[in-house]
Tab-separated table of C-alpha atoms and ligand atoms in Angstrom:
chain	number	residue	atom	x	y	z
P	1	MET	CA	11.730	-7.556	38.039
P	2	SER	CA	9.438	-7.698	35.032
P	3	GLU	CA	6.497	-5.332	34.590
P	4	LYS	CA	3.089	-6.981	34.137
P	5	PHE	CA	0.300	-5.868	31.796
P	6	ASP	CA	-3.019	-7.166	30.546
P	7	VAL	CA	-1.957	-6.597	26.940
P	8	ILE	CA	1.367	-5.910	25.229
P	9	VAL	CA	1.136	-4.612	21.662
P	10	ILE	CA	4.289	-4.819	19.512
P	11	GLY	CA	4.133	-2.107	16.851
P	12	THR	CA	2.316	1.236	16.849
P	13	GLY	CA	1.150	1.425	13.220
P	14	PRO	CA	-2.483	1.549	12.099
P	15	SER	CA	-3.162	-1.895	13.578
P	16	GLY	CA	-1.103	-1.830	16.793
P	17	GLY	CA	-2.005	1.739	17.714
P	18	ALA	CA	-5.724	1.090	17.279
P	19	ILE	CA	-5.646	-2.127	19.326
P	20	ALA	CA	-3.726	-0.465	22.164
P	21	ASN	CA	-6.172	2.450	22.304
P	22	LYS	CA	-9.271	0.273	22.164
P	23	CYS	CA	-8.034	-2.073	24.899
P	24	ARG	CA	-7.022	0.860	27.095
P	25	ASN	CA	-10.394	2.599	26.556
P	26	ASP	CA	-12.000	-0.533	27.913
P	27	GLY	CA	-9.903	-0.282	31.080
P	28	LEU	CA	-7.111	-2.763	30.352
P	29	ASN	CA	-3.541	-2.144	31.451
P	30	VAL	CA	-1.707	-1.828	28.124
P	31	ALA	CA	1.926	-1.501	27.004
P	32	VAL	CA	3.140	-0.700	23.496
P	33	ILE	CA	6.632	-1.194	22.097
P	34	ASP	CA	8.069	0.179	18.870
P	35	SER	CA	11.576	-0.035	17.491
P	36	ARG	CA	11.094	3.061	15.300
P	37	GLY	CA	9.141	6.310	15.584
P	38	TYR	CA	5.593	5.835	16.859
P	39	GLY	CA	2.833	5.732	14.232
P	40	GLY	CA	4.057	3.018	11.876
P	41	THR	CA	4.627	2.905	8.151
P	42	CYS	CA	1.503	4.543	6.757
P	43	PRO	CA	1.712	8.034	8.262
P	44	ILE	CA	5.520	8.334	8.415
P	45	ARG	CA	6.987	6.455	5.438
P	46	GLY	CA	4.054	5.089	3.432
P	47	CYS	CA	0.598	6.242	2.328
P	48	ILE	CA	0.692	9.803	3.651
P	49	PRO	CA	4.101	11.084	2.431
P	50	LYS	CA	3.601	9.223	-0.836
P	51	LYS	CA	0.220	10.929	-1.355
P	52	VAL	CA	1.720	14.371	-0.738
P	53	LEU	CA	4.244	13.739	-3.527
P	54	THR	CA	1.795	12.115	-5.959
P	55	SER	CA	-0.748	14.885	-5.513
P	56	ALA	CA	1.897	17.501	-6.282
P	57	THR	CA	3.158	15.750	-9.399
P	58	GLU	CA	-0.444	15.174	-10.524
P	59	LEU	CA	-0.680	18.966	-10.772
P	60	ILE	CA	2.230	18.925	-13.221
P	61	ASP	CA	0.313	16.452	-15.361
P	62	GLN	CA	-2.861	18.552	-15.224
P	63	ASN	CA	-0.894	21.619	-16.151
P	64	MET	CA	0.782	19.863	-19.095
P	65	ARG	CA	-2.534	18.561	-20.381
P	66	MET	CA	-4.136	21.981	-20.322
P	67	ARG	CA	-1.246	23.875	-21.924
P	68	HIS	CA	-2.481	25.537	-25.073
P	69	LYS	CA	-6.023	24.815	-23.883
P	70	GLY	CA	-6.261	27.959	-21.806
P	71	ILE	CA	-3.358	27.436	-19.373
P	72	ASP	CA	-0.192	29.226	-20.379
P	73	SER	CA	2.570	28.742	-17.871
P	74	LYS	CA	4.622	25.613	-17.494
P	75	SER	CA	4.930	24.273	-13.950
P	76	GLY	CA	7.787	22.313	-12.422
P	77	VAL	CA	8.682	20.554	-9.188
P	78	ASN	CA	10.953	22.089	-6.589
P	79	TRP	CA	11.878	18.802	-4.945
P	80	LYS	CA	13.491	20.261	-1.823
P	81	THR	CA	10.476	22.457	-1.063
P	82	LEU	CA	8.103	19.596	-1.766
P	83	ILE	CA	9.987	17.306	0.639
P	84	ASP	CA	9.920	20.075	3.259
P	85	PHE	CA	6.152	20.328	2.757
P	86	LYS	CA	5.855	16.537	3.077
P	87	ARG	CA	7.765	16.740	6.369
P	88	THR	CA	5.103	19.020	7.825
P	89	PHE	CA	2.830	15.965	7.706
P	90	THR	CA	5.284	13.252	8.720
P	91	ASP	CA	7.678	14.828	11.221
P	92	PRO	CA	5.100	15.518	13.945
P	93	VAL	CA	3.675	11.964	13.840
P	94	PRO	CA	5.985	10.056	16.239
P	95	ASP	CA	5.757	12.549	19.114
P	96	ALA	CA	2.054	13.237	18.617
P	97	THR	CA	1.260	9.506	18.493
P	98	GLU	CA	3.266	8.724	21.602
P	99	LYS	CA	1.780	11.686	23.470
P	100	GLY	CA	-1.739	10.491	22.607
P	101	LEU	CA	-1.004	6.956	23.797
P	102	LYS	CA	0.591	8.185	27.030
P	103	GLU	CA	-2.308	10.531	27.744
P	104	SER	CA	-4.671	7.583	27.447
P	105	GLY	CA	-2.656	5.822	30.142
P	106	ILE	CA	-0.788	3.392	27.902
P	107	ALA	CA	2.787	2.524	28.924
P	108	THR	CA	5.131	3.277	26.015
P	109	PHE	CA	8.467	1.549	25.376
P	110	HIS	CA	11.105	1.980	22.672
P	111	GLY	CA	13.205	-0.785	21.195
P	112	GLN	CA	13.218	-4.097	19.450
P	113	ALA	CA	10.748	-6.516	21.020
P	114	ALA	CA	11.385	-10.243	21.087
P	115	PHE	CA	9.675	-13.178	22.789
P	116	VAL	CA	11.502	-14.805	25.685
P	117	GLY	CA	8.497	-16.921	26.729
P	118	ALA	CA	4.864	-17.564	25.839
P	119	HIS	CA	3.779	-14.437	27.786
P	120	GLU	CA	7.059	-12.552	28.014
P	121	ILE	CA	8.648	-9.943	25.811
P	122	GLN	CA	12.156	-8.584	26.119
P	123	ILE	CA	13.084	-5.132	24.822
P	124	ASN	CA	16.544	-4.760	23.267
P	125	ASP	CA	17.885	-7.710	25.266
P	126	GLY	CA	17.112	-5.869	28.492
P	127	GLN	CA	13.843	-5.088	30.206
P	128	ILE	CA	11.234	-7.872	30.313
P	129	LEU	CA	7.479	-7.237	30.131
P	130	LYS	CA	4.828	-9.853	30.875
P	131	ALA	CA	1.210	-9.922	29.737
P	132	GLU	CA	-1.814	-12.158	29.530
P	133	LYS	CA	-2.275	-11.284	25.869
P	134	ILE	CA	0.342	-10.263	23.341
P	135	VAL	CA	-0.464	-8.662	19.993
P	136	ILE	CA	2.018	-8.782	17.125
P	137	ALA	CA	1.471	-5.779	14.840
P	138	THR	CA	4.961	-5.356	13.424
P	139	GLY	CA	3.981	-4.695	9.790
P	140	ALA	CA	6.185	-5.552	6.835
P	141	ASP	CA	9.658	-4.692	5.581
P	142	PRO	CA	11.146	-4.802	2.080
P	143	VAL	CA	12.047	-8.389	1.144
P	144	SER	CA	15.689	-9.282	0.829
P	145	LEU	CA	16.351	-9.556	-2.917
P	146	PRO	CA	18.701	-12.236	-4.252
P	147	ILE	CA	20.884	-9.691	-6.018
P	148	GLU	CA	24.614	-9.199	-5.895
P	149	GLY	CA	25.275	-5.683	-4.631
P	150	LYS	CA	21.893	-5.368	-2.888
P	151	GLN	CA	23.599	-3.174	-0.286
P	152	TYR	CA	23.414	-0.372	-2.869
P	153	LEU	CA	19.597	-0.413	-2.975
P	154	THR	CA	17.689	2.663	-1.855
P	155	TYR	CA	14.582	1.776	0.201
P	156	SER	CA	11.177	3.408	-0.062
P	157	ASP	CA	11.559	5.310	3.223
P	158	GLU	CA	14.882	6.738	1.988
P	159	PHE	CA	13.301	7.701	-1.343
P	160	LEU	CA	10.659	9.688	0.543
P	161	GLU	CA	13.411	11.548	2.415
P	162	MET	CA	15.686	12.439	-0.520
P	163	GLU	CA	16.882	16.045	-0.357
P	164	SER	CA	17.303	16.241	-4.129
P	165	LEU	CA	15.865	14.272	-7.010
P	166	PRO	CA	18.406	12.134	-8.896
P	167	GLU	CA	18.509	12.534	-12.662
P	168	ARG	CA	18.411	8.790	-13.389
P	169	ILE	CA	16.429	6.358	-11.246
P	170	ILE	CA	16.135	2.599	-11.630
P	171	PHE	CA	13.356	0.707	-9.853
P	172	VAL	CA	13.900	-2.994	-9.215
P	173	GLY	CA	10.496	-4.719	-9.306
P	174	GLY	CA	7.144	-3.730	-10.734
P	175	GLY	CA	4.908	-3.445	-7.695
P	176	TYR	CA	2.748	-0.485	-6.723
P	177	VAL	CA	5.543	1.309	-4.860
P	178	SER	CA	7.738	1.281	-8.000
P	179	PHE	CA	4.965	2.534	-10.252
P	180	GLU	CA	3.865	5.265	-7.859
P	181	PHE	CA	7.400	6.512	-7.244
P	182	ALA	CA	8.243	6.217	-10.958
P	183	HIS	CA	5.287	8.447	-11.859
P	184	ILE	CA	6.349	10.971	-9.220
P	185	ALA	CA	9.961	11.004	-10.418
P	186	ALA	CA	9.143	11.097	-14.129
P	187	ARG	CA	6.707	13.985	-13.669
P	188	ALA	CA	9.380	15.776	-11.635
P	189	GLY	CA	11.869	15.372	-14.477
P	190	SER	CA	13.965	12.244	-13.847
P	191	GLU	CA	14.842	9.547	-16.351
P	192	VAL	CA	13.148	6.468	-14.971
P	193	HIS	CA	13.408	2.702	-15.545
P	194	ILE	CA	11.255	-0.006	-13.974
P	195	ILE	CA	12.745	-3.466	-14.260
P	196	GLN	CA	10.226	-6.237	-13.755
P	197	ARG	CA	11.202	-9.909	-13.678
P	198	GLY	CA	7.921	-11.352	-14.957
P	199	GLU	CA	5.567	-10.502	-17.760
P	200	SER	CA	2.951	-8.721	-15.672
P	201	PRO	CA	3.544	-6.009	-13.104
P	202	LEU	CA	0.892	-5.002	-10.534
P	203	LYS	CA	-0.392	-8.558	-10.275
P	204	ALA	CA	-3.360	-7.804	-8.014
P	205	PHE	CA	-4.935	-5.529	-10.634
P	206	ASP	CA	-6.886	-6.144	-13.833
P	207	PRO	CA	-4.373	-7.215	-16.503
P	208	ASP	CA	-6.030	-5.226	-19.315
P	209	LEU	CA	-5.980	-2.018	-17.299
P	210	VAL	CA	-2.420	-2.731	-16.140
P	211	LYS	CA	-1.418	-2.989	-19.796
P	212	ARG	CA	-2.978	0.419	-20.454
P	213	LEU	CA	-1.197	1.885	-17.430
P	214	VAL	CA	2.117	0.452	-18.637
P	215	ASP	CA	1.490	2.013	-22.075
P	216	LYS	CA	0.667	5.341	-20.463
P	217	SER	CA	3.738	5.111	-18.228
P	218	GLU	CA	5.922	4.606	-21.290
P	219	GLU	CA	4.205	7.484	-23.030
P	220	ILE	CA	5.239	9.850	-20.240
P	221	GLY	CA	8.830	8.623	-20.477
P	222	ILE	CA	9.016	5.773	-17.968
P	223	ASN	CA	10.936	2.844	-19.435
P	224	VAL	CA	9.188	-0.346	-18.332
P	225	HIS	CA	11.350	-3.434	-18.932
P	226	LEU	CA	9.298	-6.618	-18.589
P	227	ASN	CA	10.686	-10.163	-18.433
P	228	THR	CA	13.958	-8.671	-17.255
P	229	SER	CA	15.619	-10.071	-14.166
P	230	VAL	CA	18.067	-7.968	-12.147
P	231	LYS	CA	21.161	-9.966	-11.210
P	232	ALA	CA	23.639	-7.449	-9.843
P	233	ILE	CA	24.174	-3.828	-8.895
P	234	GLU	CA	27.652	-2.391	-9.208
P	235	LYS	CA	28.907	0.937	-7.985
P	236	SER	CA	30.475	2.967	-10.752
P	237	THR	CA	32.216	6.326	-10.874
P	238	GLN	CA	28.972	7.883	-12.099
P	239	GLY	CA	26.452	6.146	-9.895
P	240	PHE	CA	25.379	2.538	-10.308
P	241	THR	CA	25.236	-0.037	-13.065
P	242	VAL	CA	22.428	-2.571	-12.908
P	243	LYS	CA	23.083	-5.859	-14.669
P	244	ALA	CA	20.011	-7.798	-15.693
P	245	GLU	CA	19.052	-10.727	-17.851
P	246	LYS	CA	16.522	-10.564	-20.665
P	247	ASN	CA	15.985	-13.448	-23.105
P	248	LYS	CA	19.158	-15.033	-21.723
P	249	GLU	CA	21.201	-11.952	-22.666
P	250	THR	CA	22.810	-9.483	-20.289
P	251	VAL	CA	21.446	-5.955	-20.386
P	252	THR	CA	22.777	-3.044	-18.352
P	253	PHE	CA	21.226	0.132	-17.021
P	254	ALA	CA	22.949	3.162	-15.549
P	255	GLY	CA	21.367	5.103	-12.722
P	256	ASP	CA	22.163	7.544	-9.939
P	257	ILE	CA	20.126	5.446	-7.518
P	258	VAL	CA	18.592	1.981	-7.629
P	259	VAL	CA	15.342	1.737	-5.690
P	260	HIS	CA	13.977	-1.418	-4.056
P	261	GLY	CA	10.488	-1.979	-5.436
P	262	GLY	CA	10.589	-5.741	-5.108
P	263	GLY	CA	7.856	-6.143	-2.545
P	264	ARG	CA	7.527	-6.364	1.211
P	265	ALA	CA	7.415	-9.302	3.593
P	266	PRO	CA	5.920	-9.699	7.090
P	267	ASN	CA	8.227	-8.383	9.777
P	268	VAL	CA	8.822	-11.555	11.819
P	269	ASP	CA	12.555	-12.015	11.747
P	270	ARG	CA	13.656	-10.414	14.976
P	271	LEU	CA	10.697	-11.404	17.138
P	272	ASN	CA	12.185	-14.695	18.345
P	273	LEU	CA	8.802	-16.295	17.687
P	274	GLU	CA	9.949	-19.823	18.568
P	275	GLN	CA	10.460	-18.679	22.179
P	276	GLY	CA	6.835	-17.536	22.273
P	277	ASN	CA	5.577	-20.748	20.667
P	278	VAL	CA	4.173	-18.636	17.812
P	279	ASN	CA	4.000	-20.393	14.439
P	280	TYR	CA	4.704	-18.445	11.274
P	281	GLU	CA	5.317	-18.937	7.571
P	282	LYS	CA	6.731	-16.788	4.792
P	283	ALA	CA	3.314	-15.102	4.523
P	284	GLY	CA	3.342	-14.052	8.189
P	285	ILE	CA	2.053	-15.135	11.600
P	286	THR	CA	-0.200	-18.163	11.225
P	287	VAL	CA	-3.584	-17.207	12.662
P	288	ASN	CA	-7.135	-18.574	12.728
P	289	GLU	CA	-10.196	-16.572	11.518
P	290	CYS	CA	-10.158	-14.694	14.842
P	291	LEU	CA	-6.568	-13.559	14.139
P	292	GLN	CA	-5.355	-15.641	17.042
P	293	SER	CA	-2.070	-17.538	16.786
P	294	VAL	CA	-2.782	-21.206	15.997
P	295	SER	CA	-0.006	-22.300	18.364
P	296	ASN	CA	-0.213	-19.800	21.248
P	297	PRO	CA	-3.860	-18.829	21.968
P	298	ASP	CA	-2.796	-15.784	23.994
P	299	VAL	CA	-1.111	-14.203	20.986
P	300	TYR	CA	-2.935	-12.305	18.242
P	301	ALA	CA	-1.606	-10.752	15.031
P	302	ALA	CA	-3.006	-7.964	12.876
P	303	GLY	CA	-2.044	-5.920	9.834
P	304	ASP	CA	0.733	-6.631	7.353
P	305	VAL	CA	2.423	-9.183	9.637
P	306	ALA	CA	-0.589	-11.501	9.879
P	307	ASP	CA	-1.062	-14.269	7.332
P	308	THR	CA	-4.662	-13.488	6.342
P	309	PRO	CA	-6.602	-13.089	3.075
P	310	GLY	CA	-6.386	-9.297	3.514
P	311	ALA	CA	-3.988	-7.256	1.363
P	312	PRO	CA	-1.169	-5.335	3.093
P	313	LEU	CA	-3.074	-2.056	3.241
P	314	THR	CA	-3.960	0.388	5.978
P	315	PRO	CA	-7.748	-0.188	5.840
P	316	VAL	CA	-7.121	-3.937	6.180
P	317	ALA	CA	-4.832	-3.303	9.172
P	318	GLN	CA	-7.661	-1.250	10.696
P	319	LEU	CA	-10.271	-3.949	10.012
P	320	GLU	CA	-8.066	-6.563	11.618
P	321	ALA	CA	-7.298	-4.276	14.562
P	322	GLU	CA	-11.023	-3.936	15.233
P	323	ALA	CA	-11.473	-7.722	15.157
P	324	VAL	CA	-8.465	-8.377	17.422
P	325	SER	CA	-9.542	-5.737	19.968
P	326	ASN	CA	-13.046	-7.181	20.101
P	327	ASN	CA	-11.700	-10.700	20.487
P	328	ILE	CA	-9.510	-9.646	23.406
P	329	LEU	CA	-12.250	-7.612	25.051
P	330	LYS	CA	-15.391	-9.607	24.287
P	331	GLY	CA	-14.237	-13.138	23.534
P	332	ASN	CA	-13.122	-14.894	20.404
P	333	LYS	CA	-15.899	-14.514	17.861
P	334	HIS	CA	-14.935	-11.520	15.735
P	335	GLN	CA	-13.524	-11.831	12.244
P	336	ALA	CA	-12.385	-9.281	9.696
P	337	ASP	CA	-14.586	-9.092	6.589
P	338	TYR	CA	-12.382	-8.487	3.555
P	339	THR	CA	-15.245	-8.275	1.054
P	340	GLY	CA	-14.823	-5.460	-1.424
P	341	VAL	CA	-11.802	-3.803	0.217
P	342	PRO	CA	-10.618	-1.287	-2.407
P	343	SER	CA	-7.044	-0.744	-3.461
P	344	VAL	CA	-5.461	2.006	-5.552
P	345	VAL	CA	-2.147	2.479	-7.331
P	346	PHE	CA	-1.606	6.228	-6.989
P	347	THR	CA	-0.050	6.755	-10.386
P	348	THR	CA	-1.287	9.458	-12.777
P	349	PRO	CA	-3.722	8.129	-14.020
P	350	LYS	CA	-4.678	5.997	-11.027
P	351	LEU	CA	-5.436	2.302	-11.181
P	352	ALA	CA	-8.069	1.015	-8.778
P	353	MET	CA	-9.917	-2.139	-7.884
P	354	ALA	CA	-12.500	-3.527	-5.488
P	355	GLY	CA	-13.961	-7.012	-5.292
P	356	MET	CA	-13.314	-9.860	-7.684
P	357	SER	CA	-11.233	-10.016	-10.817
P	358	GLU	CA	-12.836	-11.279	-14.011
P	359	GLN	CA	-11.006	-14.570	-13.520
P	360	GLN	CA	-12.099	-14.952	-9.900
P	361	ALA	CA	-15.743	-14.333	-10.832
P	362	GLU	CA	-15.492	-16.895	-13.612
P	363	ASP	CA	-13.768	-19.451	-11.348
P	364	ALA	CA	-16.498	-18.948	-8.737
P	365	GLY	CA	-19.072	-19.918	-11.358
P	366	TYR	CA	-20.963	-16.615	-11.584
P	367	ASN	CA	-23.100	-15.846	-14.604
P	368	THR	CA	-21.368	-12.550	-15.375
P	369	ARG	CA	-21.793	-9.513	-17.554
P	370	VAL	CA	-18.532	-7.579	-17.943
P	371	ASN	CA	-18.814	-3.929	-18.886
P	372	ASN	CA	-15.466	-3.189	-20.446
P	373	MET	CA	-15.384	0.435	-21.532
P	374	ASP	CA	-12.909	2.998	-22.724
P	375	ILE	CA	-14.346	6.185	-21.258
P	376	ALA	CA	-11.615	8.666	-22.212
P	377	GLU	CA	-14.044	10.298	-24.651
P	378	TRP	CA	-16.514	11.087	-21.867
P	379	PHE	CA	-16.847	14.718	-20.823
P	380	THR	CA	-15.350	14.032	-17.372
P	381	TYR	CA	-11.988	13.308	-18.992
P	382	LYS	CA	-12.244	15.328	-22.195
P	383	HIS	CA	-12.759	18.628	-20.420
P	384	THR	CA	-9.345	18.338	-18.783
P	385	ASN	CA	-7.793	16.992	-21.975
P	386	ASP	CA	-7.160	13.611	-20.333
P	387	ASP	CA	-6.649	10.770	-22.788
P	388	THR	CA	-6.623	7.729	-20.487
P	389	ALA	CA	-9.699	6.399	-18.707
P	390	ALA	CA	-11.225	2.950	-18.770
P	391	VAL	CA	-13.428	0.750	-16.584
P	392	LYS	CA	-14.216	-2.903	-16.256
P	393	ILE	CA	-17.246	-3.643	-14.108
P	394	ILE	CA	-18.149	-7.257	-13.383
P	395	ILE	CA	-21.819	-7.791	-12.648
P	396	ASP	CA	-23.647	-10.921	-11.539
P	397	LYS	CA	-26.448	-11.229	-14.119
P	398	ASP	CA	-28.565	-13.347	-11.766
P	399	SER	CA	-28.576	-11.067	-8.700
P	400	ASP	CA	-27.636	-7.730	-10.344
P	401	HIS	CA	-24.856	-7.322	-7.724
P	402	ILE	CA	-21.493	-5.844	-8.604
P	403	LEU	CA	-18.851	-8.529	-8.119
P	404	GLY	CA	-15.834	-6.464	-9.043
P	405	ALA	CA	-14.877	-3.017	-10.269
P	406	HIS	CA	-11.614	-2.099	-11.990
P	407	LEU	CA	-10.925	1.492	-12.927
P	408	LEU	CA	-8.145	3.440	-14.616
P	409	GLY	CA	-8.195	7.231	-14.749
P	410	GLY	CA	-7.590	10.462	-12.915
P	411	GLU	CA	-10.782	10.008	-10.878
P	412	ALA	CA	-10.343	6.309	-10.111
P	413	GLY	CA	-9.032	6.890	-6.571
P	414	GLU	CA	-12.295	8.472	-5.425
P	415	LEU	CA	-14.671	6.626	-7.757
P	416	ILE	CA	-13.608	3.195	-6.527
P	417	ASN	CA	-15.053	4.006	-3.090
P	418	TYR	CA	-18.576	4.044	-4.548
P	419	PHE	CA	-18.046	0.588	-6.018
P	420	ALA	CA	-16.496	-0.648	-2.752
P	421	MET	CA	-19.563	0.687	-0.947
P	422	ALA	CA	-21.900	-1.086	-3.389
P	423	ILE	CA	-20.020	-4.377	-2.988
P	424	GLN	CA	-19.730	-4.136	0.797
P	425	LEU	CA	-23.365	-3.121	1.297
P	426	ASN	CA	-24.599	-5.625	-1.271
P	427	LEU	CA	-26.247	-2.968	-3.438
P	428	THR	CA	-27.484	-3.833	-6.918
P	429	THR	CA	-26.727	-1.882	-10.074
P	430	ALA	CA	-30.399	-0.831	-9.975
P	431	ASP	CA	-29.768	0.722	-6.521
P	432	LEU	CA	-26.809	2.705	-7.857
P	433	LYS	CA	-28.813	3.896	-10.848
P	434	LYS	CA	-31.611	5.120	-8.577
P	435	VAL	CA	-29.368	7.684	-6.861
P	436	THR	CA	-29.345	11.304	-8.070
P	437	TYR	CA	-25.738	12.495	-8.391
P	438	VAL	CA	-24.243	15.951	-8.886
P	439	PHE	CA	-23.737	16.742	-12.557
P	440	PRO	CA	-21.178	17.114	-14.071
P	441	THR	CA	-18.969	14.975	-11.842
P	442	ALA	CA	-17.059	11.728	-12.328
P	443	VAL	CA	-19.532	10.023	-9.983
P	444	SER	CA	-22.475	10.994	-12.180
P	445	ASP	CA	-20.904	8.706	-14.813
P	446	ILE	CA	-21.545	5.634	-12.659
P	447	PRO	CA	-25.016	4.785	-14.058
P	448	SER	CA	-23.557	4.832	-17.585
P	449	MET	CA	-20.879	2.352	-16.498
P	450	LEU	CA	-23.528	-0.126	-15.360
R	1	FAD	C1	5.781	3.410	0.300
R	1	FAD	C2	4.509	2.826	0.842
R	1	FAD	C3	3.296	3.336	0.426
R	1	FAD	C4	2.111	2.819	0.909
R	1	FAD	N1	0.930	3.334	0.470
R	1	FAD	C5	-0.232	2.847	0.930
R	1	FAD	C6	-1.472	3.406	0.507
R	1	FAD	O1	-1.510	4.321	-0.306
R	1	FAD	N2	-2.609	2.904	1.021
R	1	FAD	C7	-2.609	1.856	1.923
R	1	FAD	O2	-3.683	1.428	2.356
R	1	FAD	N3	-1.436	1.300	2.336
R	1	FAD	C8	-0.269	1.772	1.865
R	1	FAD	N4	0.915	1.231	2.317
R	1	FAD	C9	0.860	0.088	3.231
R	1	FAD	C10	0.574	0.550	4.678
R	1	FAD	O3	1.546	1.490	5.068
R	1	FAD	C11	0.580	-0.658	5.583
R	1	FAD	O4	-0.351	-1.613	5.101
R	1	FAD	C12	0.213	-0.304	7.019
R	1	FAD	O5	1.079	0.647	7.562
R	1	FAD	C13	0.252	-1.579	7.873
R	1	FAD	O6	0.013	-1.266	9.201
R	1	FAD	P1	0.571	-2.213	10.345
R	1	FAD	O7	0.004	-1.690	11.615
R	1	FAD	O8	0.327	-3.627	10.000
R	1	FAD	O9	2.163	-2.062	10.303
R	1	FAD	P2	3.128	-0.779	10.261
R	1	FAD	O10	2.399	0.449	9.958
R	1	FAD	O11	4.229	-1.170	9.361
R	1	FAD	O12	3.658	-0.661	11.750
R	1	FAD	C14	4.482	-1.658	12.311
R	1	FAD	C15	5.297	-1.062	13.419
R	1	FAD	O13	5.944	-2.113	14.123
R	1	FAD	C16	7.250	-1.709	14.469
R	1	FAD	N5	8.064	-2.918	14.661
R	1	FAD	C17	8.416	-3.834	13.743
R	1	FAD	N6	9.120	-4.842	14.329
R	1	FAD	C18	9.222	-4.521	15.631
R	1	FAD	C19	9.820	-5.163	16.753
R	1	FAD	N7	10.417	-6.345	16.660
R	1	FAD	N8	9.738	-4.546	17.946
R	1	FAD	C20	9.109	-3.357	18.077
R	1	FAD	N9	8.512	-2.729	17.053
R	1	FAD	C21	8.565	-3.302	15.861
R	1	FAD	C22	7.691	-0.855	13.292
R	1	FAD	O14	8.721	0.034	13.685
R	1	FAD	C23	6.406	-0.130	12.931
R	1	FAD	O15	6.302	1.113	13.571
R	1	FAD	C24	2.137	1.751	1.861
R	1	FAD	C25	3.349	1.235	2.296
R	1	FAD	C26	4.540	1.761	1.791
R	1	FAD	C27	5.845	1.198	2.279
């Protein structure tokens, strides 16, 4: 006999977990299913563990910068201890998340979920659950790369669990995961290569600031190989040999591990979506503005798995979760607003953005003023002997609104929130200049950027 629920949520990450809780708080009978530990990518094998490692290696950079400027000792990374520290944040997540869901009265199931009908889900080819509404919140997984020897790739979750740091690391692909991990590894002492097929890594970010970040990455010893396409990975007696093509010539790289940094794709493969009459494309579950499946109106999708204009980020998953919960509970009229959602590459220095790119603002026909500034000479950066900081702020001359903000620097991760706030709340540059800020802080630089 199958168990019946009001709502089944597949996936317990930032989107699925939030939807399950909200529906349960409103009195619905809810089931959640996850094939891995409860909590999803972000707290277990994404944002949180990554931030623990980047913050630690940032201290190495600060220490290096200030040597002979009043700081004497040289610091280093004890990788094993750092990973143990990271585990204090990640290890408790699955049990704590499941406990919280259970205590709220949500039925929890473990295993791979797959559709066996429009309202029916089977777990690991066994138990069948039925529900009036089904939410797909299965996130994303690394894409399968067309590379011979791809079985030798190390995945991001494995990188975050390594007991020791390899001496030579090769990253395949130039996305944010590669750059963040490369900065961690280089600061911790590894020889690092990033191999990027195209001309421009970090495509979502401002190309001028990306160029500066690439220059800075090379300056700290990361070898960034652009226009270089990985063809094969071979196991050798001393690790791995990566064979790539650059300008039609074969180039080889030797590494102890080869890390997949080639991007992630919506996790749809094992859901048997045809059985649920749920349409999908390469970009994820096909949904309308209310995040409802276009082919099965009783199915919703949220987070990385949904084909929406939102980037695959935790705050977007949360925005979409809010919309989906409201649509289930109060009727289909809620949409996620993606305006000004900020995004950060947690390298050292950090690269951040919110709102439109210069190109997007131009294409949209705005009458823009672009404040393009190298601010490394400003006190905020000089006093910690930091040599890399730049901003590009795109302002609509007609309305005085900020259309886009692009930042590079040690403070960019926090600073971008102020610009995201201005964009999301429709503040003008005059509004931002009116505020009295603490001096001397990075935020007190904002009026001078406008
Ligand atoms: C290394 C790394 C670093 C990141 N850093 C950041 C960051 O700094 N900031 C940021 O905003 N975002 C970051 N992200 C992205 C962020 O983790 C995701 O955007 C976010 O977790 C998406 O939430 P979600 O709910 O859509 O999916 P997920 O959190 O991925 O959760 C999906 C869940 O569904 C489960 N599942 C999948 N298929 C099935 C199935 N068939 N049956 C049952 N369960 C299933 C999975 O086991 C998983 O638990 C990072 C990601 C990675 C990999």
